[in-house]
């Protein structure tokens, strides 16, 4: 007989640690607004990431770099109002934590205070150690993000798989340890070889959440709009589409427009 799965009324950073220890996989998705945040939460997703991918998905920018702290706080506070169970993690946007650790802390405090979110995420390992330490000292939970870190896209010059070479792989394994030792509650690992991700996850006690990092990690994250099939142009190998929402939306909206033009909407039952 297998033991019944523990149900959690509210997901906390402690819950995630417990889930990893029990071998229970963690589900994570992005959300940027009240309505979809609420749906993702009610569907039972454990962690909702208010990602700086909002820069691409919501604002139409080519990269994550332009989104501002005020814009992230707006998205995060909207999501928080729709969520009852999931842990809400918010990305610190580019330029709000790299210059110095005091600015990093001020940015993290603004997110926590003005959005009501539960934790922040930032990109990098050893090179942003001071910022992470200062934020953690203030009692704010921090999630790391290693591998393909989109805020460094102009340094990388490409969105291809990271850490295929020995030196970058060794630095990544060092960085996961550093993040764990500092007290981060989890790490997102993006687009790295599956074997390396498995080794990284096995080497630490905090959860490693993968995106394009194979199955031998502690959980998975995807961008909501990508997995719902709203973005036809983006088709990386790691993306599984659970819906063709783009097509469904086109169909529904096209039908509405046709109905209006043909005077088929509203009907007698749809008026006062
Ligand atoms: O901003 C984001 O959506 C992310 C995920 C891709 C992990 O960081």
PDB file of C-alpha atoms and ligand atoms in Angstrom:
ATOM      1  CA  UNK A   1       0.000   0.000   0.000  1.00  0.00           C
ATOM      2  CA  UNK A   2       1.367   3.449  -0.877  1.00  0.00           C
ATOM      3  CA  UNK A   3       1.180   6.278   1.649  1.00  0.00           C
ATOM      4  CA  UNK A   4      -1.463   8.915   0.922  1.00  0.00           C
ATOM      5  CA  UNK A   5      -0.053  12.166  -0.496  1.00  0.00           C
ATOM      6  CA  UNK A   6      -0.039  14.988   2.017  1.00  0.00           C
ATOM      7  CA  UNK A   7      -2.257  17.893   0.971  1.00  0.00           C
ATOM      8  CA  UNK A   8      -1.125  21.411   1.703  1.00  0.00           C
ATOM      9  CA  UNK A   9      -3.604  24.215   2.419  1.00  0.00           C
ATOM     10  CA  UNK A  10      -0.956  26.838   1.780  1.00  0.00           C
ATOM     11  CA  UNK A  11       2.407  26.409   0.116  1.00  0.00           C
ATOM     12  CA  UNK A  12       5.359  27.965   1.921  1.00  0.00           C
ATOM     13  CA  UNK A  13       9.103  27.765   1.374  1.00  0.00           C
ATOM     14  CA  UNK A  14       9.143  25.153   4.138  1.00  0.00           C
ATOM     15  CA  UNK A  15       6.538  23.090   2.256  1.00  0.00           C
ATOM     16  CA  UNK A  16       8.752  23.045  -0.832  1.00  0.00           C
ATOM     17  CA  UNK A  17      11.686  21.789   1.218  1.00  0.00           C
ATOM     18  CA  UNK A  18       9.449  19.071   2.656  1.00  0.00           C
ATOM     19  CA  UNK A  19       8.209  18.116  -0.824  1.00  0.00           C
ATOM     20  CA  UNK A  20      11.762  17.631  -2.073  1.00  0.00           C
ATOM     21  CA  UNK A  21      12.646  15.560   0.998  1.00  0.00           C
ATOM     22  CA  UNK A  22       9.577  13.367   0.337  1.00  0.00           C
ATOM     23  CA  UNK A  23      10.334  13.027  -3.368  1.00  0.00           C
ATOM     24  CA  UNK A  24       7.145  14.894  -4.309  1.00  0.00           C
ATOM     25  CA  UNK A  25       7.517  16.901  -7.519  1.00  0.00           C
ATOM     26  CA  UNK A  26       6.783  20.640  -7.441  1.00  0.00           C
ATOM     27  CA  UNK A  27       4.679  22.324 -10.146  1.00  0.00           C
ATOM     28  CA  UNK A  28       5.350  25.939 -11.033  1.00  0.00           C
ATOM     29  CA  UNK A  29       3.895  28.231 -13.710  1.00  0.00           C
ATOM     30  CA  UNK A  30       4.068  31.916 -14.480  1.00  0.00           C
ATOM     31  CA  UNK A  31       1.133  34.312 -14.141  1.00  0.00           C
ATOM     32  CA  UNK A  32       0.983  38.066 -14.524  1.00  0.00           C
ATOM     33  CA  UNK A  33      -2.614  39.011 -13.677  1.00  0.00           C
ATOM     34  CA  UNK A  34      -5.460  38.434 -11.217  1.00  0.00           C
ATOM     35  CA  UNK A  35      -7.664  36.247 -13.444  1.00  0.00           C
ATOM     36  CA  UNK A  36      -5.066  33.770 -14.686  1.00  0.00           C
ATOM     37  CA  UNK A  37      -3.233  33.822 -11.342  1.00  0.00           C
ATOM     38  CA  UNK A  38      -6.473  32.674  -9.704  1.00  0.00           C
ATOM     39  CA  UNK A  39      -7.033  29.928 -12.300  1.00  0.00           C
ATOM     40  CA  UNK A  40      -3.466  28.631 -11.966  1.00  0.00           C
ATOM     41  CA  UNK A  41      -3.846  28.625  -8.175  1.00  0.00           C
ATOM     42  CA  UNK A  42      -7.218  26.831  -8.202  1.00  0.00           C
ATOM     43  CA  UNK A  43      -5.810  24.230 -10.611  1.00  0.00           C
ATOM     44  CA  UNK A  44      -3.386  23.240  -7.837  1.00  0.00           C
ATOM     45  CA  UNK A  45      -0.059  24.599  -9.078  1.00  0.00           C
ATOM     46  CA  UNK A  46       2.333  24.888  -6.119  1.00  0.00           C
ATOM     47  CA  UNK A  47       4.376  27.945  -7.075  1.00  0.00           C
ATOM     48  CA  UNK A  48       3.299  30.922  -9.195  1.00  0.00           C
ATOM     49  CA  UNK A  49       6.119  32.915 -10.686  1.00  0.00           C
ATOM     50  CA  UNK A  50       5.461  36.507 -11.612  1.00  0.00           C
ATOM     51  CA  UNK A  51       8.314  36.280 -14.079  1.00  0.00           C
ATOM     52  CA  UNK A  52      10.048  39.114 -15.839  1.00  0.00           C
ATOM     53  CA  UNK A  53       8.981  37.187 -18.955  1.00  0.00           C
ATOM     54  CA  UNK A  54       6.017  39.577 -18.551  1.00  0.00           C
ATOM     55  CA  UNK A  55       8.309  41.895 -20.488  1.00  0.00           C
ATOM     56  CA  UNK A  56       7.951  39.593 -23.521  1.00  0.00           C
ATOM     57  CA  UNK A  57       4.521  38.078 -22.950  1.00  0.00           C
ATOM     58  CA  UNK A  58       2.555  41.060 -21.659  1.00  0.00           C
ATOM     59  CA  UNK A  59       4.431  44.024 -23.080  1.00  0.00           C
ATOM     60  CA  UNK A  60       5.779  42.597 -26.351  1.00  0.00           C
ATOM     61  CA  UNK A  61       9.444  43.423 -25.736  1.00  0.00           C
ATOM     62  CA  UNK A  62      12.083  41.276 -27.394  1.00  0.00           C
ATOM     63  CA  UNK A  63      13.908  40.608 -24.111  1.00  0.00           C
ATOM     64  CA  UNK A  64      13.229  40.694 -20.368  1.00  0.00           C
ATOM     65  CA  UNK A  65      15.510  43.686 -19.866  1.00  0.00           C
ATOM     66  CA  UNK A  66      13.082  46.620 -20.288  1.00  0.00           C
ATOM     67  CA  UNK A  67      10.526  45.719 -17.605  1.00  0.00           C
ATOM     68  CA  UNK A  68      10.684  48.006 -14.568  1.00  0.00           C
ATOM     69  CA  UNK A  69      10.303  47.402 -10.845  1.00  0.00           C
ATOM     70  CA  UNK A  70       7.020  49.377 -10.809  1.00  0.00           C
ATOM     71  CA  UNK A  71       5.647  47.216 -13.641  1.00  0.00           C
ATOM     72  CA  UNK A  72       6.677  43.996 -11.841  1.00  0.00           C
ATOM     73  CA  UNK A  73       4.969  45.234  -8.667  1.00  0.00           C
ATOM     74  CA  UNK A  74       1.786  45.986 -10.637  1.00  0.00           C
ATOM     75  CA  UNK A  75       1.738  42.441 -12.111  1.00  0.00           C
ATOM     76  CA  UNK A  76       2.646  40.828  -8.784  1.00  0.00           C
ATOM     77  CA  UNK A  77       0.000  42.654  -6.734  1.00  0.00           C
ATOM     78  CA  UNK A  78      -2.644  41.647  -9.314  1.00  0.00           C
ATOM     79  CA  UNK A  79      -1.607  37.979  -9.083  1.00  0.00           C
ATOM     80  CA  UNK A  80      -1.456  38.005  -5.275  1.00  0.00           C
ATOM     81  CA  UNK A  81      -5.093  39.178  -5.073  1.00  0.00           C
ATOM     82  CA  UNK A  82      -6.175  36.062  -7.009  1.00  0.00           C
ATOM     83  CA  UNK A  83      -4.130  33.469  -5.109  1.00  0.00           C
ATOM     84  CA  UNK A  84      -5.099  31.543  -1.979  1.00  0.00           C
ATOM     85  CA  UNK A  85      -2.788  28.503  -1.900  1.00  0.00           C
ATOM     86  CA  UNK A  86       0.302  28.839  -4.078  1.00  0.00           C
ATOM     87  CA  UNK A  87       3.590  30.445  -3.090  1.00  0.00           C
ATOM     88  CA  UNK A  88       3.963  33.627  -5.157  1.00  0.00           C
ATOM     89  CA  UNK A  89       7.528  34.379  -6.270  1.00  0.00           C
ATOM     90  CA  UNK A  90       8.421  37.597  -8.086  1.00  0.00           C
ATOM     91  CA  UNK A  91      11.386  38.259 -10.357  1.00  0.00           C
ATOM     92  CA  UNK A  92      13.650  41.150  -9.468  1.00  0.00           C
ATOM     93  CA  UNK A  93      13.932  42.860 -12.862  1.00  0.00           C
ATOM     94  CA  UNK A  94      17.187  43.641 -14.637  1.00  0.00           C
ATOM     95  CA  UNK A  95      19.071  46.564 -13.119  1.00  0.00           C
ATOM     96  CA  UNK A  96      17.444  46.449  -9.683  1.00  0.00           C
ATOM     97  CA  UNK A  97      19.919  44.203  -7.855  1.00  0.00           C
ATOM     98  CA  UNK A  98      23.219  43.979  -9.759  1.00  0.00           C
ATOM     99  CA  UNK A  99      24.746  47.396  -8.998  1.00  0.00           C
ATOM    100  CA  UNK A 100      24.947  47.029  -5.213  1.00  0.00           C
ATOM    101  CA  UNK A 101      23.437  44.993  -2.441  1.00  0.00           C
ATOM    102  CA  UNK A 102      21.673  47.944  -0.753  1.00  0.00           C
ATOM    103  CA  UNK A 103      19.771  48.693  -3.950  1.00  0.00           C
ATOM    104  CA  UNK A 104      18.976  44.973  -4.237  1.00  0.00           C
ATOM    105  CA  UNK A 105      17.492  44.997  -0.738  1.00  0.00           C
ATOM    106  CA  UNK A 106      15.488  48.151  -1.430  1.00  0.00           C
ATOM    107  CA  UNK A 107      14.075  46.538  -4.604  1.00  0.00           C
ATOM    108  CA  UNK A 108      13.173  43.312  -2.798  1.00  0.00           C
ATOM    109  CA  UNK A 109      11.529  45.235   0.056  1.00  0.00           C
ATOM    110  CA  UNK A 110       9.404  47.205  -2.421  1.00  0.00           C
ATOM    111  CA  UNK A 111       8.212  43.971  -4.039  1.00  0.00           C
ATOM    112  CA  UNK A 112       7.308  42.366  -0.708  1.00  0.00           C
ATOM    113  CA  UNK A 113       5.668  45.484   0.757  1.00  0.00           C
ATOM    114  CA  UNK A 114       3.798  46.760  -2.292  1.00  0.00           C
ATOM    115  CA  UNK A 115       2.697  43.465  -3.893  1.00  0.00           C
ATOM    116  CA  UNK A 116       2.148  41.149  -0.923  1.00  0.00           C
ATOM    117  CA  UNK A 117       4.144  38.388  -2.661  1.00  0.00           C
ATOM    118  CA  UNK A 118       5.974  35.750  -0.662  1.00  0.00           C
ATOM    119  CA  UNK A 119       9.477  35.627  -2.156  1.00  0.00           C
ATOM    120  CA  UNK A 120      11.766  37.069  -4.814  1.00  0.00           C
ATOM    121  CA  UNK A 121      13.841  35.419  -7.535  1.00  0.00           C
ATOM    122  CA  UNK A 122      17.015  36.761  -9.085  1.00  0.00           C
ATOM    123  CA  UNK A 123      19.460  35.545 -11.699  1.00  0.00           C
ATOM    124  CA  UNK A 124      23.055  34.500 -11.028  1.00  0.00           C
ATOM    125  CA  UNK A 125      25.182  32.735  -8.433  1.00  0.00           C
ATOM    126  CA  UNK A 126      28.509  33.785  -6.976  1.00  0.00           C
ATOM    127  CA  UNK A 127      28.476  37.159  -8.789  1.00  0.00           C
ATOM    128  CA  UNK A 128      25.324  38.346  -6.988  1.00  0.00           C
ATOM    129  CA  UNK A 129      26.226  36.780  -3.625  1.00  0.00           C
ATOM    130  CA  UNK A 130      26.277  40.111  -1.724  1.00  0.00           C
ATOM    131  CA  UNK A 131      22.817  41.067  -2.951  1.00  0.00           C
ATOM    132  CA  UNK A 132      21.350  37.673  -2.055  1.00  0.00           C
ATOM    133  CA  UNK A 133      22.933  37.726   1.412  1.00  0.00           C
ATOM    134  CA  UNK A 134      21.578  41.171   2.220  1.00  0.00           C
ATOM    135  CA  UNK A 135      18.047  40.309   1.036  1.00  0.00           C
ATOM    136  CA  UNK A 136      18.055  37.067   3.010  1.00  0.00           C
ATOM    137  CA  UNK A 137      19.291  38.885   6.141  1.00  0.00           C
ATOM    138  CA  UNK A 138      16.177  41.079   5.936  1.00  0.00           C
ATOM    139  CA  UNK A 139      14.027  37.947   6.158  1.00  0.00           C
ATOM    140  CA  UNK A 140      12.984  37.864   2.509  1.00  0.00           C
ATOM    141  CA  UNK A 141      13.040  34.383   0.919  1.00  0.00           C
ATOM    142  CA  UNK A 142      15.184  34.219  -2.224  1.00  0.00           C
ATOM    143  CA  UNK A 143      15.051  31.816  -5.145  1.00  0.00           C
ATOM    144  CA  UNK A 144      18.094  31.573  -7.434  1.00  0.00           C
ATOM    145  CA  UNK A 145      18.101  31.188 -11.223  1.00  0.00           C
ATOM    146  CA  UNK A 146      21.040  29.572 -13.049  1.00  0.00           C
ATOM    147  CA  UNK A 147      21.850  28.189 -16.489  1.00  0.00           C
ATOM    148  CA  UNK A 148      20.270  30.259 -19.243  1.00  0.00           C
ATOM    149  CA  UNK A 149      19.585  33.493 -17.405  1.00  0.00           C
ATOM    150  CA  UNK A 150      17.633  35.674 -19.876  1.00  0.00           C
ATOM    151  CA  UNK A 151      18.751  38.969 -18.313  1.00  0.00           C
ATOM    152  CA  UNK A 152      22.277  38.111 -19.594  1.00  0.00           C
ATOM    153  CA  UNK A 153      21.138  37.417 -23.152  1.00  0.00           C
ATOM    154  CA  UNK A 154      23.417  40.065 -24.635  1.00  0.00           C
ATOM    155  CA  UNK A 155      26.408  38.465 -22.885  1.00  0.00           C
ATOM    156  CA  UNK A 156      25.431  34.977 -24.122  1.00  0.00           C
ATOM    157  CA  UNK A 157      24.418  36.203 -27.600  1.00  0.00           C
ATOM    158  CA  UNK A 158      22.119  33.181 -28.018  1.00  0.00           C
ATOM    159  CA  UNK A 159      19.253  31.354 -26.273  1.00  0.00           C
ATOM    160  CA  UNK A 160      20.864  27.916 -26.794  1.00  0.00           C
ATOM    161  CA  UNK A 161      21.606  25.357 -24.057  1.00  0.00           C
ATOM    162  CA  UNK A 162      24.078  26.547 -21.385  1.00  0.00           C
ATOM    163  CA  UNK A 163      26.797  24.697 -19.448  1.00  0.00           C
ATOM    164  CA  UNK A 164      27.631  22.161 -22.144  1.00  0.00           C
ATOM    165  CA  UNK A 165      31.322  22.950 -21.643  1.00  0.00           C
ATOM    166  CA  UNK A 166      33.162  21.628 -18.605  1.00  0.00           C
ATOM    167  CA  UNK A 167      34.108  25.004 -17.139  1.00  0.00           C
ATOM    168  CA  UNK A 168      30.565  26.430 -17.194  1.00  0.00           C
ATOM    169  CA  UNK A 169      29.167  23.139 -15.861  1.00  0.00           C
ATOM    170  CA  UNK A 170      31.664  23.181 -12.957  1.00  0.00           C
ATOM    171  CA  UNK A 171      30.750  26.809 -12.139  1.00  0.00           C
ATOM    172  CA  UNK A 172      27.057  25.881 -12.194  1.00  0.00           C
ATOM    173  CA  UNK A 173      27.613  23.024  -9.714  1.00  0.00           C
ATOM    174  CA  UNK A 174      29.593  25.443  -7.517  1.00  0.00           C
ATOM    175  CA  UNK A 175      26.826  28.054  -7.776  1.00  0.00           C
ATOM    176  CA  UNK A 176      24.028  25.685  -6.701  1.00  0.00           C
ATOM    177  CA  UNK A 177      26.061  24.894  -3.565  1.00  0.00           C
ATOM    178  CA  UNK A 178      26.692  28.585  -2.870  1.00  0.00           C
ATOM    179  CA  UNK A 179      22.976  29.388  -3.215  1.00  0.00           C
ATOM    180  CA  UNK A 180      22.061  26.525  -0.890  1.00  0.00           C
ATOM    181  CA  UNK A 181      24.668  27.492   1.723  1.00  0.00           C
ATOM    182  CA  UNK A 182      23.551  31.130   1.683  1.00  0.00           C
ATOM    183  CA  UNK A 183      19.980  30.055   2.478  1.00  0.00           C
ATOM    184  CA  UNK A 184      18.068  30.320  -0.816  1.00  0.00           C
ATOM    185  CA  UNK A 185      14.888  28.217  -0.648  1.00  0.00           C
ATOM    186  CA  UNK A 186      15.099  26.963  -4.237  1.00  0.00           C
ATOM    187  CA  UNK A 187      16.721  27.356  -7.630  1.00  0.00           C
ATOM    188  CA  UNK A 188      15.348  27.607 -11.166  1.00  0.00           C
ATOM    189  CA  UNK A 189      17.646  25.849 -13.620  1.00  0.00           C
ATOM    190  CA  UNK A 190      17.024  26.867 -17.214  1.00  0.00           C
ATOM    191  CA  UNK A 191      18.091  25.119 -20.417  1.00  0.00           C
ATOM    192  CA  UNK A 192      21.039  22.989 -19.304  1.00  0.00           C
ATOM    193  CA  UNK A 193      21.849  19.344 -20.148  1.00  0.00           C
ATOM    194  CA  UNK A 194      19.556  16.929 -18.281  1.00  0.00           C
ATOM    195  CA  UNK A 195      22.477  14.965 -16.784  1.00  0.00           C
ATOM    196  CA  UNK A 196      24.016  18.117 -15.316  1.00  0.00           C
ATOM    197  CA  UNK A 197      20.645  19.257 -13.924  1.00  0.00           C
ATOM    198  CA  UNK A 198      20.176  15.824 -12.296  1.00  0.00           C
ATOM    199  CA  UNK A 199      23.626  16.069 -10.727  1.00  0.00           C
ATOM    200  CA  UNK A 200      22.901  19.589  -9.477  1.00  0.00           C
ATOM    201  CA  UNK A 201      19.553  18.582  -7.943  1.00  0.00           C
ATOM    202  CA  UNK A 202      21.081  15.542  -6.239  1.00  0.00           C
ATOM    203  CA  UNK A 203      23.906  17.621  -4.757  1.00  0.00           C
ATOM    204  CA  UNK A 204      21.723  19.941  -2.648  1.00  0.00           C
ATOM    205  CA  UNK A 205      18.765  19.695  -0.269  1.00  0.00           C
ATOM    206  CA  UNK A 206      16.810  22.682  -1.634  1.00  0.00           C
ATOM    207  CA  UNK A 207      14.473  22.125  -4.611  1.00  0.00           C
ATOM    208  CA  UNK A 208      15.731  22.601  -8.152  1.00  0.00           C
ATOM    209  CA  UNK A 209      12.938  23.559 -10.553  1.00  0.00           C
ATOM    210  CA  UNK A 210      13.810  22.913 -14.178  1.00  0.00           C
ATOM    211  CA  UNK A 211      12.809  24.492 -17.467  1.00  0.00           C
ATOM    212  CA  UNK A 212      14.466  22.671 -20.319  1.00  0.00           C
ATOM    213  CA  UNK A 213      16.558  20.817 -17.731  1.00  0.00           C
ATOM    214  CA  UNK A 214      15.145  17.286 -18.016  1.00  0.00           C
ATOM    215  CA  UNK A 215      13.038  15.253 -15.621  1.00  0.00           C
ATOM    216  CA  UNK A 216      15.536  14.385 -12.874  1.00  0.00           C
ATOM    217  CA  UNK A 217      15.016  17.606 -10.949  1.00  0.00           C
ATOM    218  CA  UNK A 218      12.555  18.443  -8.168  1.00  0.00           C
ATOM    219  CA  UNK A 219       9.916  20.225 -10.218  1.00  0.00           C
ATOM    220  CA  UNK A 220       9.120  21.951 -13.497  1.00  0.00           C
ATOM    221  CA  UNK A 221       8.260  25.490 -14.533  1.00  0.00           C
ATOM    222  CA  UNK A 222       6.867  26.797 -17.823  1.00  0.00           C
ATOM    223  CA  UNK A 223       5.644  30.152 -19.039  1.00  0.00           C
ATOM    224  CA  UNK A 224       1.835  29.923 -18.859  1.00  0.00           C
ATOM    225  CA  UNK A 225       1.177  31.561 -22.240  1.00  0.00           C
ATOM    226  CA  UNK A 226       3.612  29.162 -23.933  1.00  0.00           C
ATOM    227  CA  UNK A 227       2.109  25.982 -22.465  1.00  0.00           C
ATOM    228  CA  UNK A 228      -1.409  27.191 -23.299  1.00  0.00           C
ATOM    229  CA  UNK A 229      -0.376  27.578 -26.948  1.00  0.00           C
ATOM    230  CA  UNK A 230      -0.803  31.342 -27.135  1.00  0.00           C
ATOM    231  CA  UNK A 231       2.617  31.951 -28.632  1.00  0.00           C
ATOM    232  CA  UNK A 232       2.990  30.126 -31.948  1.00  0.00           C
ATOM    233  CA  UNK A 233       6.417  31.599 -32.735  1.00  0.00           C
ATOM    234  CA  UNK A 234       8.107  30.124 -29.648  1.00  0.00           C
ATOM    235  CA  UNK A 235       8.757  26.379 -30.061  1.00  0.00           C
ATOM    236  CA  UNK A 236      11.758  25.204 -28.054  1.00  0.00           C
ATOM    237  CA  UNK A 237      12.189  21.443 -27.623  1.00  0.00           C
ATOM    238  CA  UNK A 238      11.356  21.595 -23.901  1.00  0.00           C
ATOM    239  CA  UNK A 239       7.940  23.191 -24.413  1.00  0.00           C
ATOM    240  CA  UNK A 240       4.877  20.963 -24.208  1.00  0.00           C
ATOM    241  CA  UNK A 241       1.693  22.692 -25.376  1.00  0.00           C
ATOM    242  CA  UNK A 242      -1.351  21.595 -23.369  1.00  0.00           C
ATOM    243  CA  UNK A 243      -3.833  23.653 -25.413  1.00  0.00           C
ATOM    244  CA  UNK A 244      -4.072  25.412 -28.755  1.00  0.00           C
ATOM    245  CA  UNK A 245      -5.465  28.542 -27.148  1.00  0.00           C
ATOM    246  CA  UNK A 246      -4.292  30.742 -30.006  1.00  0.00           C
ATOM    247  CA  UNK A 247      -6.608  28.895 -32.380  1.00  0.00           C
ATOM    248  CA  UNK A 248      -9.509  28.782 -29.895  1.00  0.00           C
ATOM    249  CA  UNK A 249      -9.251  32.517 -29.251  1.00  0.00           C
ATOM    250  CA  UNK A 250      -9.094  33.330 -32.951  1.00  0.00           C
ATOM    251  CA  UNK A 251     -12.171  31.177 -33.520  1.00  0.00           C
ATOM    252  CA  UNK A 252     -14.211  32.689 -30.673  1.00  0.00           C
ATOM    253  CA  UNK A 253     -13.258  36.298 -31.345  1.00  0.00           C
ATOM    254  CA  UNK A 254     -13.760  35.878 -35.092  1.00  0.00           C
ATOM    255  CA  UNK A 255     -17.215  34.401 -34.464  1.00  0.00           C
ATOM    256  CA  UNK A 256     -18.146  37.320 -32.181  1.00  0.00           C
ATOM    257  CA  UNK A 257     -17.080  39.835 -34.799  1.00  0.00           C
ATOM    258  CA  UNK A 258     -19.017  37.978 -37.517  1.00  0.00           C
ATOM    259  CA  UNK A 259     -22.136  37.828 -35.278  1.00  0.00           C
ATOM    260  CA  UNK A 260     -22.017  41.585 -34.620  1.00  0.00           C
ATOM    261  CA  UNK A 261     -21.637  42.367 -38.309  1.00  0.00           C
ATOM    262  CA  UNK A 262     -24.491  39.999 -39.249  1.00  0.00           C
ATOM    263  CA  UNK A 263     -26.733  41.426 -36.460  1.00  0.00           C
ATOM    264  CA  UNK A 264     -26.762  37.967 -34.818  1.00  0.00           C
ATOM    265  CA  UNK A 265     -25.621  39.440 -31.501  1.00  0.00           C
ATOM    266  CA  UNK A 266     -27.311  40.357 -29.224  1.00  0.00           C
ATOM    267  CA  UNK A 267     -30.426  38.222 -29.552  1.00  0.00           C
ATOM    268  CA  UNK A 268     -33.786  39.036 -27.916  1.00  0.00           C
ATOM    269  CA  UNK A 269     -32.717  36.984 -24.855  1.00  0.00           C
ATOM    270  CA  UNK A 270     -29.541  39.003 -24.512  1.00  0.00           C
ATOM    271  CA  UNK A 271     -31.186  42.411 -24.176  1.00  0.00           C
ATOM    272  CA  UNK A 272     -33.269  44.293 -21.558  1.00  0.00           C
TER     273      UNK A 272
HETATM  274  O1  LIG B   1      10.600  35.069 -16.170  1.00  0.00           O
HETATM  275  C1  LIG B   1      10.277  33.879 -16.241  1.00  0.00           C
HETATM  276  O2  LIG B   1       9.190  33.518 -16.707  1.00  0.00           O
HETATM  277  C2  LIG B   1      11.229  32.886 -15.764  1.00  0.00           C
HETATM  278  C3  LIG B   1      10.935  31.460 -16.088  1.00  0.00           C
HETATM  279  C4  LIG B   1      11.266  31.181 -17.497  1.00  0.00           C
HETATM  280  C5  LIG B   1      11.622  30.531 -15.167  1.00  0.00           C
HETATM  281  O3  LIG B   1      12.196  33.215 -15.158  1.00  0.00           O
END
